[in-house]
mmCIF file of C-alpha atoms and ligand atoms in Angstrom:
data_model
loop_
_atom_site.group_PDB
_atom_site.id
_atom_site.type_symbol
_atom_site.label_atom_id
_atom_site.label_comp_id
_atom_site.label_asym_id
_atom_site.label_seq_id
_atom_site.Cartn_x
_atom_site.Cartn_y
_atom_site.Cartn_z
ATOM 1 C CA MET A 41 120.527 94.274 106.948
ATOM 2 C CA THR A 42 116.968 94.454 108.298
ATOM 3 C CA GLY A 43 115.327 91.091 109.020
ATOM 4 C CA VAL A 44 111.792 91.011 107.615
ATOM 5 C CA GLY A 45 108.954 88.571 108.272
ATOM 6 C CA VAL A 46 105.802 88.197 106.195
ATOM 7 C CA LEU A 47 102.457 87.271 107.741
ATOM 8 C CA GLY A 48 100.062 85.726 105.223
ATOM 9 C CA HIS A 49 100.809 83.872 102.022
ATOM 10 C CA GLY A 50 97.833 84.735 99.850
ATOM 11 C CA ALA A 51 97.930 87.020 96.828
ATOM 12 C CA LEU A 52 99.782 89.883 98.516
ATOM 13 C CA GLY A 53 101.924 87.720 100.804
ATOM 14 C CA HIS A 54 103.176 85.693 97.824
ATOM 15 C CA ALA A 55 104.180 88.753 95.848
ATOM 16 C CA ILE A 56 105.802 90.459 98.838
ATOM 17 C CA ALA A 57 107.697 87.331 99.948
ATOM 18 C CA GLN A 58 108.893 86.603 96.411
ATOM 19 C CA ALA A 59 110.218 90.147 96.004
ATOM 20 C CA LEU A 60 111.999 90.161 99.356
ATOM 21 C CA GLY A 61 113.164 86.548 99.067
ATOM 22 C CA SER A 62 114.749 87.189 95.679
ATOM 23 C CA GLY A 63 116.812 90.071 97.043
ATOM 24 C CA GLN A 64 114.820 92.706 95.128
ATOM 25 C CA VAL A 65 115.219 95.071 98.097
ATOM 26 C CA PRO A 66 118.885 95.397 99.066
ATOM 27 C CA GLY A 67 119.156 95.951 102.809
ATOM 28 C CA ALA A 68 116.161 93.736 103.622
ATOM 29 C CA ARG A 69 116.493 90.004 104.330
ATOM 30 C CA LEU A 70 113.405 87.793 104.424
ATOM 31 C CA VAL A 71 113.716 85.479 107.453
ATOM 32 C CA GLY A 72 110.327 83.771 107.483
ATOM 33 C CA ILE A 73 106.750 83.565 106.232
ATOM 34 C CA ALA A 74 103.943 82.759 108.677
ATOM 35 C CA GLY A 75 100.514 81.405 107.854
ATOM 36 C CA ARG A 76 97.651 80.078 109.954
ATOM 37 C CA ARG A 77 99.070 76.600 109.611
ATOM 38 C CA LEU A 78 101.840 74.862 107.698
ATOM 39 C CA SER A 79 100.805 73.753 104.223
ATOM 40 C CA ASP A 80 102.490 72.556 101.048
ATOM 41 C CA ASP A 81 101.875 75.959 99.504
ATOM 42 C CA LEU A 82 103.503 77.814 102.402
ATOM 43 C CA GLU A 83 106.469 75.458 102.609
ATOM 44 C CA CYS A 84 107.009 75.618 98.844
ATOM 45 C CA LEU A 85 106.972 79.435 98.915
ATOM 46 C CA ALA A 86 109.364 79.530 101.880
ATOM 47 C CA ARG A 87 111.742 77.114 100.103
ATOM 48 C CA ALA A 88 111.690 79.293 96.991
ATOM 49 C CA CYS A 89 112.405 82.328 99.172
ATOM 50 C CA ASP A 90 115.111 80.528 101.187
ATOM 51 C CA CYS A 91 113.452 81.340 104.511
ATOM 52 C CA ALA A 92 111.505 79.615 107.289
ATOM 53 C CA ALA A 93 107.857 78.515 107.027
ATOM 54 C CA LEU A 94 105.955 79.090 110.282
ATOM 55 C CA ASP A 95 102.442 78.348 111.534
ATOM 56 C CA ALA A 96 102.405 81.545 113.626
ATOM 57 C CA PRO A 97 104.348 84.797 113.509
ATOM 58 C CA SER A 98 105.451 84.622 117.170
ATOM 59 C CA ALA A 99 108.709 82.885 116.163
ATOM 60 C CA LEU A 100 109.669 85.608 113.665
ATOM 61 C CA PRO A 101 111.455 87.932 116.162
ATOM 62 C CA ALA A 102 113.714 85.065 117.340
ATOM 63 C CA LEU A 103 114.676 84.465 113.683
ATOM 64 C CA GLY A 104 115.878 88.056 113.476
ATOM 65 C CA ALA A 105 112.794 89.801 112.089
ATOM 66 C CA ARG A 106 112.600 93.451 113.120
ATOM 67 C CA LEU A 107 109.956 94.403 110.550
ATOM 68 C CA ILE A 108 106.799 92.378 109.898
ATOM 69 C CA VAL A 109 104.649 92.819 106.809
ATOM 70 C CA GLU A 110 101.070 91.745 107.596
ATOM 71 C CA ALA A 111 99.086 90.624 104.538
ATOM 72 C CA ALA A 112 96.762 88.138 106.201
ATOM 73 C CA GLY A 113 93.489 89.761 107.245
ATOM 74 C CA ALA A 114 91.842 91.750 110.016
ATOM 75 C CA SER A 115 91.825 88.756 112.381
ATOM 76 C CA ALA A 116 95.598 88.480 112.025
ATOM 77 C CA VAL A 117 95.968 92.171 112.920
ATOM 78 C CA ARG A 118 93.785 91.640 115.989
ATOM 79 C CA GLU A 119 95.707 88.509 117.052
ATOM 80 C CA HIS A 120 99.297 89.328 116.202
ATOM 81 C CA ALA A 121 100.056 93.037 115.800
ATOM 82 C CA LEU A 122 100.195 93.825 119.524
ATOM 83 C CA PRO A 123 102.491 90.929 120.550
ATOM 84 C CA LEU A 124 104.778 91.660 117.585
ATOM 85 C CA LEU A 125 105.125 95.309 118.634
ATOM 86 C CA GLU A 126 105.760 94.169 122.205
ATOM 87 C CA ALA A 127 108.419 91.764 120.897
ATOM 88 C CA GLY A 128 110.301 94.712 119.373
ATOM 89 C CA CYS A 129 109.099 94.592 115.761
ATOM 90 C CA ASP A 130 107.840 97.405 113.569
ATOM 91 C CA VAL A 131 104.734 96.343 111.635
ATOM 92 C CA ILE A 132 103.470 97.186 108.158
ATOM 93 C CA LEU A 133 99.715 96.575 108.063
ATOM 94 C CA MET A 134 97.806 95.853 104.857
ATOM 95 C CA SER A 135 94.543 94.805 106.562
ATOM 96 C CA THR A 136 93.844 98.332 107.715
ATOM 97 C CA GLY A 137 90.139 97.573 108.040
ATOM 98 C CA ALA A 138 90.965 96.211 111.501
ATOM 99 C CA LEU A 139 91.845 99.758 112.562
ATOM 100 C CA GLY A 140 88.190 100.821 112.365
ATOM 101 C CA ASP A 141 88.118 99.410 115.902
ATOM 102 C CA ALA A 142 89.191 102.538 117.801
ATOM 103 C CA ALA A 143 90.091 100.567 120.939
ATOM 104 C CA LEU A 144 92.413 98.259 118.965
ATOM 105 C CA LEU A 145 94.030 101.204 117.199
ATOM 106 C CA ALA A 146 94.623 102.933 120.548
ATOM 107 C CA ARG A 147 96.165 99.765 122.041
ATOM 108 C CA LEU A 148 98.474 99.348 119.056
ATOM 109 C CA LYS A 149 99.573 102.999 119.155
ATOM 110 C CA ASP A 150 100.198 102.767 122.916
ATOM 111 C CA ALA A 151 102.279 99.598 122.460
ATOM 112 C CA ALA A 152 104.281 101.182 119.633
ATOM 113 C CA THR A 153 105.017 104.202 121.816
ATOM 114 C CA ALA A 154 105.880 102.095 124.876
ATOM 115 C CA HIS A 155 108.263 99.861 122.916
ATOM 116 C CA GLY A 156 109.723 102.523 120.614
ATOM 117 C CA ARG A 157 108.279 100.808 117.529
ATOM 118 C CA LYS A 158 106.296 102.037 114.506
ATOM 119 C CA ILE A 159 103.108 100.977 112.734
ATOM 120 C CA TYR A 160 103.228 101.663 109.002
ATOM 121 C CA LEU A 161 100.173 101.815 106.728
ATOM 122 C CA PRO A 162 101.213 101.694 103.054
ATOM 123 C CA SER A 163 99.260 103.527 100.391
ATOM 124 C CA GLY A 164 98.082 100.063 99.302
ATOM 125 C CA ALA A 165 95.784 100.127 96.312
ATOM 126 C CA ILE A 166 95.448 103.927 96.289
ATOM 127 C CA ALA A 167 97.711 106.964 95.969
ATOM 128 C CA GLY A 168 97.880 110.501 97.287
ATOM 129 C CA LEU A 169 98.154 109.929 101.051
ATOM 130 C CA ASP A 170 101.163 112.275 101.091
ATOM 131 C CA GLY A 171 99.076 115.164 99.753
ATOM 132 C CA ILE A 172 96.137 114.473 102.057
ATOM 133 C CA ARG A 173 98.540 114.294 105.019
ATOM 134 C CA ALA A 174 99.881 117.725 104.095
ATOM 135 C CA ALA A 175 96.358 119.138 103.682
ATOM 136 C CA MET A 176 95.490 117.819 107.164
ATOM 137 C CA GLU A 177 97.845 120.406 108.637
ATOM 138 C CA ALA A 178 95.381 123.183 107.711
ATOM 139 C CA GLY A 179 92.248 121.029 107.848
ATOM 140 C CA VAL A 180 90.477 118.522 105.618
ATOM 141 C CA GLU A 181 86.731 119.039 105.237
ATOM 142 C CA THR A 182 85.465 116.057 103.224
ATOM 143 C CA VAL A 183 86.952 112.805 101.929
ATOM 144 C CA ARG A 184 85.126 110.544 99.522
ATOM 145 C CA ILE A 185 86.325 107.366 97.816
ATOM 146 C CA THR A 186 84.541 105.688 94.934
ATOM 147 C CA THR A 187 85.658 102.113 94.324
ATOM 148 C CA ARG A 188 84.740 100.356 91.092
ATOM 149 C CA LYS A 189 85.362 96.626 90.861
ATOM 150 C CA HIS A 190 84.252 93.729 88.728
ATOM 151 C CA PRO A 191 81.348 91.853 90.388
ATOM 152 C CA ARG A 192 83.553 88.776 90.792
ATOM 153 C CA ALA A 193 85.714 90.796 93.220
ATOM 154 C CA LEU A 194 82.695 91.726 95.354
ATOM 155 C CA ALA A 195 80.913 88.362 95.450
ATOM 156 C CA GLY A 196 80.599 86.822 98.895
ATOM 157 C CA SER A 197 80.818 90.116 100.789
ATOM 158 C CA PRO A 198 78.777 90.101 104.039
ATOM 159 C CA TYR A 199 76.788 93.188 102.929
ATOM 160 C CA LEU A 200 75.241 91.126 100.146
ATOM 161 C CA ASP A 201 73.813 88.632 102.649
ATOM 162 C CA GLU A 202 71.449 91.341 103.878
ATOM 163 C CA HIS A 203 71.109 93.157 100.535
ATOM 164 C CA PRO A 204 70.901 90.287 98.033
ATOM 165 C CA LEU A 205 71.827 91.170 94.485
ATOM 166 C CA ASP A 206 72.357 89.047 91.389
ATOM 167 C CA LEU A 207 75.934 90.258 90.897
ATOM 168 C CA ALA A 208 76.688 87.660 88.242
ATOM 169 C CA GLY A 209 73.679 88.827 86.242
ATOM 170 C CA LEU A 210 74.575 92.553 86.235
ATOM 171 C CA ALA A 211 74.598 93.906 82.692
ATOM 172 C CA GLU A 212 75.597 97.474 83.579
ATOM 173 C CA ALA A 213 77.591 99.236 86.291
ATOM 174 C CA ARG A 214 75.583 99.745 89.454
ATOM 175 C CA VAL A 215 76.192 101.564 92.752
ATOM 176 C CA ILE A 216 75.765 98.806 95.341
ATOM 177 C CA PHE A 217 76.805 100.675 98.483
ATOM 178 C CA GLU A 218 77.005 104.248 99.740
ATOM 179 C CA GLY A 219 77.860 105.114 103.313
ATOM 180 C CA SER A 220 80.628 105.687 105.823
ATOM 181 C CA ALA A 221 83.942 103.846 105.796
ATOM 182 C CA ARG A 222 82.811 102.292 109.087
ATOM 183 C CA ASP A 223 79.810 100.660 107.400
ATOM 184 C CA ALA A 224 81.735 99.949 104.187
ATOM 185 C CA ILE A 225 84.435 97.856 105.869
ATOM 186 C CA ALA A 226 81.836 95.906 107.855
ATOM 187 C CA GLY A 227 80.004 95.060 104.636
ATOM 188 C CA PHE A 228 83.018 94.587 102.345
ATOM 189 C CA PRO A 229 85.943 93.599 104.601
ATOM 190 C CA SER A 230 88.140 92.365 101.751
ATOM 191 C CA ASN A 231 87.465 95.226 99.359
ATOM 192 C CA VAL A 232 87.730 98.611 101.044
ATOM 193 C CA ASN A 233 90.701 98.514 103.414
ATOM 194 C CA VAL A 234 91.803 101.567 101.445
ATOM 195 C CA SER A 235 88.877 103.520 102.927
ATOM 196 C CA LEU A 236 90.116 102.654 106.423
ATOM 197 C CA THR A 237 93.652 103.705 105.515
ATOM 198 C CA LEU A 238 92.157 107.083 104.546
ATOM 199 C CA ALA A 239 90.011 107.091 107.705
ATOM 200 C CA THR A 240 92.984 106.357 109.948
ATOM 201 C CA LEU A 241 94.799 109.268 108.316
ATOM 202 C CA VAL A 242 91.935 111.742 108.760
ATOM 203 C CA GLY A 243 91.036 110.480 112.225
ATOM 204 C CA SER A 244 87.738 108.581 111.974
ATOM 205 C CA PRO A 245 85.917 106.018 109.804
ATOM 206 C CA ASP A 246 82.890 108.306 110.010
ATOM 207 C CA ARG A 247 84.748 111.095 108.176
ATOM 208 C CA VAL A 248 85.243 109.118 104.946
ATOM 209 C CA GLN A 249 82.343 108.544 102.570
ATOM 210 C CA VAL A 250 82.501 105.399 100.434
ATOM 211 C CA ARG A 251 80.686 104.485 97.259
ATOM 212 C CA ILE A 252 81.127 101.010 95.758
ATOM 213 C CA ILE A 253 80.262 100.312 92.139
ATOM 214 C CA ALA A 254 79.971 96.802 90.726
ATOM 215 C CA ASP A 255 80.886 97.078 87.054
ATOM 216 C CA PRO A 256 80.761 93.989 84.827
ATOM 217 C CA HIS A 257 82.767 95.899 82.192
ATOM 218 C CA ALA A 258 85.589 96.891 84.571
ATOM 219 C CA GLU A 259 88.775 95.068 83.681
ATOM 220 C CA MET A 260 90.756 97.201 86.144
ATOM 221 C CA THR A 261 89.938 97.996 89.765
ATOM 222 C CA GLN A 262 89.458 101.739 90.072
ATOM 223 C CA HIS A 263 89.564 104.050 93.076
ATOM 224 C CA ARG A 264 88.707 107.752 92.855
ATOM 225 C CA ILE A 265 89.468 109.856 95.914
ATOM 226 C CA GLU A 266 88.026 113.355 96.247
ATOM 227 C CA VAL A 267 89.130 115.681 99.020
ATOM 228 C CA THR A 268 88.064 119.174 99.950
ATOM 229 C CA ALA A 269 90.367 120.994 102.313
ATOM 230 C CA ALA A 270 91.286 124.481 103.479
ATOM 231 C CA SER A 271 94.325 124.266 101.212
ATOM 232 C CA GLY A 272 92.311 123.363 98.099
ATOM 233 C CA THR A 273 90.829 120.273 96.499
ATOM 234 C CA MET A 274 92.258 116.976 95.289
ATOM 235 C CA ALA A 275 90.993 114.288 92.944
ATOM 236 C CA ILE A 276 93.106 111.174 92.688
ATOM 237 C CA ASP A 277 92.288 108.429 90.204
ATOM 238 C CA VAL A 278 93.958 105.049 90.133
ATOM 239 C CA ALA A 279 93.194 102.123 87.834
ATOM 240 C CA ASN A 280 94.841 98.936 89.019
ATOM 241 C CA GLN A 281 95.487 95.526 87.553
ATOM 242 C CA PRO A 282 93.850 93.037 89.918
ATOM 243 C CA SER A 283 96.194 90.508 91.479
ATOM 244 C CA PRO A 284 96.314 87.357 89.333
ATOM 245 C CA LEU A 285 95.807 85.272 92.517
ATOM 246 C CA ASN A 286 92.923 87.259 94.050
ATOM 247 C CA PRO A 287 90.601 89.506 91.985
ATOM 248 C CA ARG A 288 89.606 91.443 95.138
ATOM 249 C CA SER A 289 93.128 92.773 95.695
ATOM 250 C CA SER A 290 95.037 95.118 93.415
ATOM 251 C CA TRP A 291 98.569 94.223 92.357
ATOM 252 C CA LEU A 292 99.591 97.770 93.362
ATOM 253 C CA ALA A 293 98.806 96.931 97.003
ATOM 254 C CA ALA A 294 101.543 94.280 97.105
ATOM 255 C CA LEU A 295 103.910 96.653 95.328
ATOM 256 C CA SER A 296 103.170 99.366 97.911
ATOM 257 C CA ALA A 297 104.303 97.058 100.731
ATOM 258 C CA ILE A 298 107.501 96.145 98.881
ATOM 259 C CA ALA A 299 108.116 99.837 98.156
ATOM 260 C CA MET A 300 107.555 100.665 101.813
ATOM 261 C CA VAL A 301 110.158 98.110 102.928
ATOM 262 C CA ARG A 302 112.536 99.641 100.371
ATOM 263 C CA GLN A 303 111.801 103.130 101.724
ATOM 264 C CA LEU A 304 112.329 102.024 105.341
ATOM 265 C CA VAL A 305 115.762 100.527 104.680
ATOM 266 C CA ALA A 306 116.928 103.329 102.357
ATOM 267 C CA PRO A 307 119.078 106.230 103.528
ATOM 268 C CA ILE A 308 116.800 108.793 101.835
ATOM 269 C CA TRP A 309 113.026 109.291 102.260
ATOM 270 C CA ILE A 310 111.115 110.708 99.309
ATOM 271 C CA GLY A 311 107.435 111.649 99.492
HETATM 272 N N1 LIG B 630 95.492 98.200 102.263
HETATM 273 C C1 LIG B 630 95.172 97.905 101.006
HETATM 274 O O1 LIG B 630 95.257 98.751 100.097
HETATM 275 C C2 LIG B 630 94.767 96.518 100.659
HETATM 276 C C3 LIG B 630 94.587 95.580 101.632
HETATM 277 N N2 LIG B 630 94.241 94.299 101.311
HETATM 278 C C4 LIG B 630 94.106 93.358 102.416
HETATM 279 O O2 LIG B 630 95.352 92.682 102.576
HETATM 280 C C5 LIG B 630 95.125 91.373 103.097
HETATM 281 C C6 LIG B 630 95.790 90.333 102.202
HETATM 282 O O3 LIG B 630 95.179 90.356 100.924
HETATM 283 P P1 LIG B 630 95.306 89.105 99.929
HETATM 284 O O4 LIG B 630 96.680 88.587 99.977
HETATM 285 O O5 LIG B 630 94.731 89.511 98.646
HETATM 286 O O6 LIG B 630 94.326 88.057 100.658
HETATM 287 P P2 LIG B 630 94.295 86.476 100.449
HETATM 288 O O7 LIG B 630 92.960 86.048 100.917
HETATM 289 O O8 LIG B 630 94.747 86.124 99.088
HETATM 290 O O9 LIG B 630 95.408 85.936 101.467
HETATM 291 C C7 LIG B 630 95.311 86.043 102.865
HETATM 292 C C8 LIG B 630 96.260 85.007 103.473
HETATM 293 O O10 LIG B 630 96.368 85.213 104.883
HETATM 294 C C9 LIG B 630 96.169 83.977 105.561
HETATM 295 N N3 LIG B 630 95.589 84.266 106.874
HETATM 296 C C10 LIG B 630 94.327 84.665 107.152
HETATM 297 N N4 LIG B 630 94.181 84.857 108.468
HETATM 298 C C11 LIG B 630 95.378 84.584 109.029
HETATM 299 C C12 LIG B 630 95.860 84.591 110.351
HETATM 300 N N5 LIG B 630 95.065 84.916 111.373
HETATM 301 N N6 LIG B 630 97.160 84.279 110.572
HETATM 302 C C13 LIG B 630 97.973 83.952 109.536
HETATM 303 N N7 LIG B 630 97.563 83.929 108.257
HETATM 304 C C14 LIG B 630 96.280 84.225 108.016
HETATM 305 C C15 LIG B 630 95.245 83.196 104.657
HETATM 306 O O11 LIG B 630 95.338 81.822 104.914
HETATM 307 C C16 LIG B 630 95.793 83.577 103.281
HETATM 308 O O12 LIG B 630 96.934 82.793 102.959
HETATM 309 C C17 LIG B 630 93.595 91.222 103.183
HETATM 310 O O13 LIG B 630 93.168 91.565 104.484
HETATM 311 C C18 LIG B 630 93.102 92.254 102.192
HETATM 312 O O14 LIG B 630 91.781 92.648 102.453
HETATM 313 C C19 LIG B 630 94.114 93.905 100.011
HETATM 314 C C20 LIG B 630 94.270 94.803 99.007
HETATM 315 C C21 LIG B 630 94.541 96.197 99.234
HETATM 316 O O1 LIG B 631 93.041 96.079 96.279
HETATM 317 C C1 LIG B 631 92.177 96.954 96.157
HETATM 318 O O2 LIG B 631 91.938 97.531 95.084
HETATM 319 C C2 LIG B 631 91.443 97.455 97.362
HETATM 320 C C3 LIG B 631 91.127 96.436 98.351
HETATM 321 O O3 LIG B 631 90.899 95.269 98.067
HETATM 322 C C4 LIG B 631 91.034 96.876 99.748
HETATM 323 O O4 LIG B 631 91.300 98.053 100.012
HETATM 324 O O5 LIG B 631 90.691 96.038 100.599
#
């Protein structure tokens, strides 16, 4: 039985903890959920999941956690991923935007190597990383992701402070950002972690081009990934139900973390 800890109890953390806490993944046992601080919400979730509620993830290894699922935010990756690796845990990271910081990524990879641990980046809200990984063996030339979300999912993003736009008043779909994944994650830190997952795979946030479309008619969050490579081309389209708790995050992202835990504890690896 692998002890699992969850960091974050927002939209993704709730769904992941509920799945693991209800025994949906045989072979994985949820030992605790950590937030920034204890709260009624966190304690209620932990009670429902029959595990500990913690105000920091540092106690998770002592409770038996060997695998931590981070679903908390880039600051949590910066604060907690390194000590958790050093404490002997593997980590699944959802807030992959943090990895645009090359120095942080290098430190995390060094710690994983030194302590014999692994850092896992799930496919999150997108698909097709397996194919792109294979294409990388012969060489990937260009990677582009076009993300289409309802304006309510984009409101409050830092990019809009410097490029004001009446999102609520949009009548038609509009491209609101085009640029590198490096600039995209700085401007939309809660919306385009997927572009940094792609960037980490292909080696640099400057190698992934991002286009963000605010679409008042979009009921689903859509991501289209286009790749040109020596081996051929790929176009991957996903249309996701937004999480009922957070319109920025796709439900599929939580499912990808649960599926990754299942894959890690299973005797067979597919894909
Ligand atoms: N890789 C991917 O495909 C995707 C990644 N994400 C990212 O996953 C993360 C979680 O997403 P949601 O659950 O929708 O966000 P959310 O905002 O609903 O929940 C985040 C939770 O983490 C907690 N938190 C924040 N900083 C923390 C810290 N330093 N220590 C402990 N807890 C902390 C918050 O209090 C909150 O409970 C976000 O960073 C989001 O941008 C979201 C969707 C897709
Ligand atoms: O959930 C999504 O569709 C994508 C997302 O928010 C992210 O990558 O940060």
